[in-house]
Coordinates of C-alpha atoms and ligand atoms in Angstrom, one line a residue:
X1 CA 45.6 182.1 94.0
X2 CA 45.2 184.7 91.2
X3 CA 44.6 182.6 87.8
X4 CA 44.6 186.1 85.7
X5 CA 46.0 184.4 82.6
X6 CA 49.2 186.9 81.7
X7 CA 50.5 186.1 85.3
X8 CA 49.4 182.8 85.8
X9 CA 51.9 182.0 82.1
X10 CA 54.6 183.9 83.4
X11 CA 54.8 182.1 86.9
X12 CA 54.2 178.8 84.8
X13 CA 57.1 179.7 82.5
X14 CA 59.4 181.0 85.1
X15 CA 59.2 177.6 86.5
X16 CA 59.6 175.8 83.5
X17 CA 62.9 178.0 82.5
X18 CA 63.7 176.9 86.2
X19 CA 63.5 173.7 86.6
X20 CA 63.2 171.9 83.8
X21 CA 66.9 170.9 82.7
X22 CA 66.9 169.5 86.2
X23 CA 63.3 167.5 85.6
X24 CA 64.6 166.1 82.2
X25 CA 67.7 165.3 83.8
X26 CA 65.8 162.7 85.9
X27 CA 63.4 161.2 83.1
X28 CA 66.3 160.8 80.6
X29 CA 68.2 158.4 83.2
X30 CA 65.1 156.6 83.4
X31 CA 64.7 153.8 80.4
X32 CA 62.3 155.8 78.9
X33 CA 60.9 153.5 75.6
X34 CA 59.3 155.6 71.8
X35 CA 56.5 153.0 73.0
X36 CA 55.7 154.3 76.0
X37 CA 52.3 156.0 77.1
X38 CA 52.8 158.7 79.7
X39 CA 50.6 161.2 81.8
X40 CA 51.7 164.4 82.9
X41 CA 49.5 165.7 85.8
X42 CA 49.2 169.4 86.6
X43 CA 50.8 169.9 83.1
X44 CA 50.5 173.7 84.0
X45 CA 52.8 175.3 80.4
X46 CA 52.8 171.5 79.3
X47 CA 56.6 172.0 78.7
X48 CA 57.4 168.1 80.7
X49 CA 54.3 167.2 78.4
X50 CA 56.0 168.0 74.8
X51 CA 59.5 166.9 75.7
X52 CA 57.9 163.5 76.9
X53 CA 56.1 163.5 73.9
X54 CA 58.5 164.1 71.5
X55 CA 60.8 161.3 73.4
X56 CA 57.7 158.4 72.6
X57 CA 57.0 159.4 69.0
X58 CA 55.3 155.6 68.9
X59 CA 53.6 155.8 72.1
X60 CA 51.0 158.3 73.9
X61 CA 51.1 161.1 76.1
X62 CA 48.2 162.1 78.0
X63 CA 48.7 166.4 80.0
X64 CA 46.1 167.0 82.6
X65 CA 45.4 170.0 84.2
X66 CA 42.3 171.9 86.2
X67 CA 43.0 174.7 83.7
X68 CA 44.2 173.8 80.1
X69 CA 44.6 177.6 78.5
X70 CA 48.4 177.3 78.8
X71 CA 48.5 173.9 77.0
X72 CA 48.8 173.3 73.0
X73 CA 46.8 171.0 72.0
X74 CA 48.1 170.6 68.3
X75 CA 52.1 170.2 69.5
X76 CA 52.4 166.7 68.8
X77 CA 49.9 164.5 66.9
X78 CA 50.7 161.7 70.1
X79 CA 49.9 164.5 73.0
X80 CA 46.1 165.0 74.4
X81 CA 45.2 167.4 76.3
X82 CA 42.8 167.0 79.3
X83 CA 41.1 169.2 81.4
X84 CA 40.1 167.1 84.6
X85 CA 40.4 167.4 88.4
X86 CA 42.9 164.5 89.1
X87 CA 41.8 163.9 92.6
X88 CA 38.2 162.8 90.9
X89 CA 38.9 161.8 87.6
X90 CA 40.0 158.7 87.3
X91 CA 42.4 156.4 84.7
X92 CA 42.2 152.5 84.0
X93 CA 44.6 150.7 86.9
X94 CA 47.8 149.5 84.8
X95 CA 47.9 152.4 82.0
X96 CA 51.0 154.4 82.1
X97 CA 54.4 153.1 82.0
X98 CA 55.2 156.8 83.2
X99 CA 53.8 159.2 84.9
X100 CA 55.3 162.5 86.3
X101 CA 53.9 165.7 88.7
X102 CA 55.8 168.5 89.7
X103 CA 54.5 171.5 91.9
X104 CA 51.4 170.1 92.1
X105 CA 51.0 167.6 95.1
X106 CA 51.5 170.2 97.7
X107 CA 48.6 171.8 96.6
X108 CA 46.3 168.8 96.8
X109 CA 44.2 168.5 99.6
X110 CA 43.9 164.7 99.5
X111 CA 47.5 164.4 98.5
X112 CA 48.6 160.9 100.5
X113 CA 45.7 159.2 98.9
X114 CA 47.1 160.6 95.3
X115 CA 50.3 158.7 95.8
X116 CA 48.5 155.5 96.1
X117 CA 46.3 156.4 93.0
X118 CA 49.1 157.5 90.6
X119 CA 50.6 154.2 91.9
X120 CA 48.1 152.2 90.7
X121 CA 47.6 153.8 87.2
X122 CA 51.4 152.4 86.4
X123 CA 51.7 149.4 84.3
X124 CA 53.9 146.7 85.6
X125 CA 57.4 148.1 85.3
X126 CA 56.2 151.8 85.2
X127 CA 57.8 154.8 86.7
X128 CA 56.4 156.6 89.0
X129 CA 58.1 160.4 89.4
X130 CA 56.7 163.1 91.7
X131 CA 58.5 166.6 92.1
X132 CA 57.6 168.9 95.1
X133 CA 58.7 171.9 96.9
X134 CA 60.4 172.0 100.5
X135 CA 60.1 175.5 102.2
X136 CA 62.8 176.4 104.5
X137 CA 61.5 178.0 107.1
X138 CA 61.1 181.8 106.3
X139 CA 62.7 183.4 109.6
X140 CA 65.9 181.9 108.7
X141 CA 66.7 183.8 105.8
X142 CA 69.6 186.1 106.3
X143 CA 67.5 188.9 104.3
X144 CA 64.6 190.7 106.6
X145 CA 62.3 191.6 103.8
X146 CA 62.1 187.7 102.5
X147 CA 61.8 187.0 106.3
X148 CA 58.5 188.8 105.8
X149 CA 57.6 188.4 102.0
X150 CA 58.2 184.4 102.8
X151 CA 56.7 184.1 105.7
X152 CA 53.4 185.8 103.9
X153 CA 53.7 183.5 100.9
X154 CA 53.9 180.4 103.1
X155 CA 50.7 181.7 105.3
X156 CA 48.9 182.3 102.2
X157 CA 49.3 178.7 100.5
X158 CA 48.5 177.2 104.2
X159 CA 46.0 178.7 104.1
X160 CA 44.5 177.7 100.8
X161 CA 45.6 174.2 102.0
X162 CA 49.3 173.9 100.8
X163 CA 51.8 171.8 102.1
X164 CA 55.5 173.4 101.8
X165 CA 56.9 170.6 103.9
X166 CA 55.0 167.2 102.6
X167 CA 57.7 166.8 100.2
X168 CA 60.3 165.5 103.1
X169 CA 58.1 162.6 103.3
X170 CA 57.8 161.9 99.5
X171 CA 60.3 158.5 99.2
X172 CA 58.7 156.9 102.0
X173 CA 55.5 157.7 100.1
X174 CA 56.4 155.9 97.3
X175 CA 58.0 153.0 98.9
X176 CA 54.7 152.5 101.2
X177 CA 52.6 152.3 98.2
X178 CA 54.5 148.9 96.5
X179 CA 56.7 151.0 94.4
X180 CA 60.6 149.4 94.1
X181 CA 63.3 150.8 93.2
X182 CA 62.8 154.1 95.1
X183 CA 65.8 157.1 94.9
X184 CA 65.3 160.8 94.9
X185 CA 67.0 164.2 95.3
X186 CA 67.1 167.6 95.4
X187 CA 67.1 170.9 93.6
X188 CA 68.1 174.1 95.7
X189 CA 65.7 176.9 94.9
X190 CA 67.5 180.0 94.0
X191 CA 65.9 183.6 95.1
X192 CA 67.2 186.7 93.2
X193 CA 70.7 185.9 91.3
X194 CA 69.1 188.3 88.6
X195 CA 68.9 185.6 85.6
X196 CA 68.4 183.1 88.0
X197 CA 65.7 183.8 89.9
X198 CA 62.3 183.1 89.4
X199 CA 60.8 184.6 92.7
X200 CA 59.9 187.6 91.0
X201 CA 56.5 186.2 88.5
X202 CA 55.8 184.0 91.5
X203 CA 55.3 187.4 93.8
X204 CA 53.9 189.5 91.4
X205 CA 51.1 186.7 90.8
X206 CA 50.6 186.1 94.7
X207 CA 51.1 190.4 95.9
X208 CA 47.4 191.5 95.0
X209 CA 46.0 188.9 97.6
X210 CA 48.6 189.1 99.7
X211 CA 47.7 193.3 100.1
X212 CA 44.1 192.3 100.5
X213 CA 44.7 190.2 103.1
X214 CA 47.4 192.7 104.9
X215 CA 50.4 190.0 105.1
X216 CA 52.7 192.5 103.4
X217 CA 52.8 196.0 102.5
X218 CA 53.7 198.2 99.5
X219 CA 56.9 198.8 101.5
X220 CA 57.8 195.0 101.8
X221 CA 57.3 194.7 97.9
X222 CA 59.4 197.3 96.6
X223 CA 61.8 196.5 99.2
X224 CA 61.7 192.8 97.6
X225 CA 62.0 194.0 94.3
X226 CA 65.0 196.2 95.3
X227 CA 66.8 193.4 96.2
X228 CA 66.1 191.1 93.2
X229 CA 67.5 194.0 91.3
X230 CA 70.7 193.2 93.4
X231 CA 72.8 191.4 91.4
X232 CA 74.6 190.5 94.9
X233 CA 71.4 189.1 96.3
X234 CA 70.7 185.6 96.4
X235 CA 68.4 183.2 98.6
X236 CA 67.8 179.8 99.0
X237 CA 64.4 179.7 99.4
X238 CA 63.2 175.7 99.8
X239 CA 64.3 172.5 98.0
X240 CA 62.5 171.1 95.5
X241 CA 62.6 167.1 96.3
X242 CA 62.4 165.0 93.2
X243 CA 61.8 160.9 94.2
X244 CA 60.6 158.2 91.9
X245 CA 59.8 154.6 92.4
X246 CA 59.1 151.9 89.9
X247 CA 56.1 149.6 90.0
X248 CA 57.1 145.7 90.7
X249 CA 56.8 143.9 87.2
X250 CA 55.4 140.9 88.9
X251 CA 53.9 140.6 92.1
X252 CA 56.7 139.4 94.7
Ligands
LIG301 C1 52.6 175.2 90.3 S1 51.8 174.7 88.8 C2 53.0 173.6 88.1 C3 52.9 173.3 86.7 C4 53.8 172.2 86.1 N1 53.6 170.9 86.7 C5 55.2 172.7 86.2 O1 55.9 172.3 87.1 O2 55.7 173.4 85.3 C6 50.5 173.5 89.4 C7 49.6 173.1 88.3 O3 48.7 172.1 88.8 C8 47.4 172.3 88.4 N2 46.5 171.7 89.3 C9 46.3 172.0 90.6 N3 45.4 171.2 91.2 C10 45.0 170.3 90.2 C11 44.0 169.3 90.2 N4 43.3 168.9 91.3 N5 43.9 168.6 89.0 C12 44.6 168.9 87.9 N6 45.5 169.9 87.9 C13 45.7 170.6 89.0 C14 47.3 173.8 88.3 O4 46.2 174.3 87.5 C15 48.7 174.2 87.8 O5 48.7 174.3 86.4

């Protein structure tokens, strides 16, 4: 995908201003401790990062991401900021009591074998909570220019070795992998609703490669764009699947 930096912070930030009441909804039913050390991979904005931060002023948390420009690393003295590949970096087995990814699985290539990693960085009694997107299928949307601007998005991440749909399979994941405890659910994705909406940074990021590669034309786009200026057009693009499992605080 295109990392130019303007773009890349305002898809980051549209999904923050998204989704995060709905994220921080989830951790605060958790029994989140001011003790508690926590690691926030694919921090992207680092926005899941400072609000966990801020909620374990006597603890540690730890905001990975393959590209830190977008994080801060002086908003909390108890936040560090790492810039890693999580698929080869490694932690200590048993050192979070919490550790949260969003948006970020379905673009690992390796992403089964993540699960089972993440799951054995928890300390006994950690959380484990993983946030990913499920794409409805494109042809099904009532609107025939985000049949096509959809269907080029999904071809484009598949091809960079996404996986829209892997989320369905997310609390089995967990369960397999000795976590207890398991629950999850859903977030529908909203598409246009003017303030709602936060299609529009994620197109204008992905549009350049998607003309280079002839998946859409300048006609789709401002066709697309016509209709997020619609105040009476709305779309429900995927489901974002939220599921979290704890880790057994003694072996059964
Ligand atoms: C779609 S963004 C989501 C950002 C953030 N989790 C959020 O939901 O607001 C995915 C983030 O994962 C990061 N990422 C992708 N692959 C990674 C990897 N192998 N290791 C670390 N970070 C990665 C990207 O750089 C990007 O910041």
């Amino acid at each position: 995908m295109n990392r130019d930096t303007p773009r890349e912070r305002d898809r980051l930030e549209a999904i923050q201003r998204n989704v995060d009441a709905f994220t921080t909804g989830i951790l605060d039913d958790l029994p989140v401790q001011t003790s508690w050390h926590c690691l926030e991979l694919g921090a992207g904005a680092g926005s899941i990062a400072y609000w966990l931060a801020e909620r374990c002023p006597d603890g540690r948390v730890v905001a990975v991401d393959l590209d830190t420009r977008h994080l801060d690393p002086g908003r909390a003295p108890n936040l560090t900021i790492q810039e890693a590949d999580i698929t080869h970096d490694d932690y200590a087995p048993g050192s979070f009591d919490l550790i949260h990814a969003r948006y970020l699985y379905c673009h690992l290539p390796t992403r089964d074998a993540m699960v089972e990693r993440a799951a054995r960085w928890l300390a006994p009694g950690g959380w484990l909570v993983i946030e990913e997107p499920y794409h409805l299928p494109a042809e099904t949307s009532p609107f025939p220019a985000v049949q096509r601007i959809l269907a080029a998005y999904q071809r484009r991440y598949r091809d960079l070795g996404a996986d829209m749909t892997w989320a369905r399979g997310l609390p089995s994941q967990l369960a397999r992998n000795g976590l207890g405890e398991v629950s999850f659910t859903g977030n529908l994705g909203c598409m246009g609703g003017l303030d709602k909406d936060r299609w529009r940074p994620l197109i204008a990021q992905a549009a350049p490669a998607l003309l280079d590669e002839g998946l859409v034309t300048e006609a789709d786009l401002s066709e697309f764009t016509g209709l997020l200026d619609d105040p009476a057009f709305i779309d429900i693009p995927q489901v974002t699947v939220s599921a979290w499992g704890r880790r057994p605080t003694a072996a059964p």
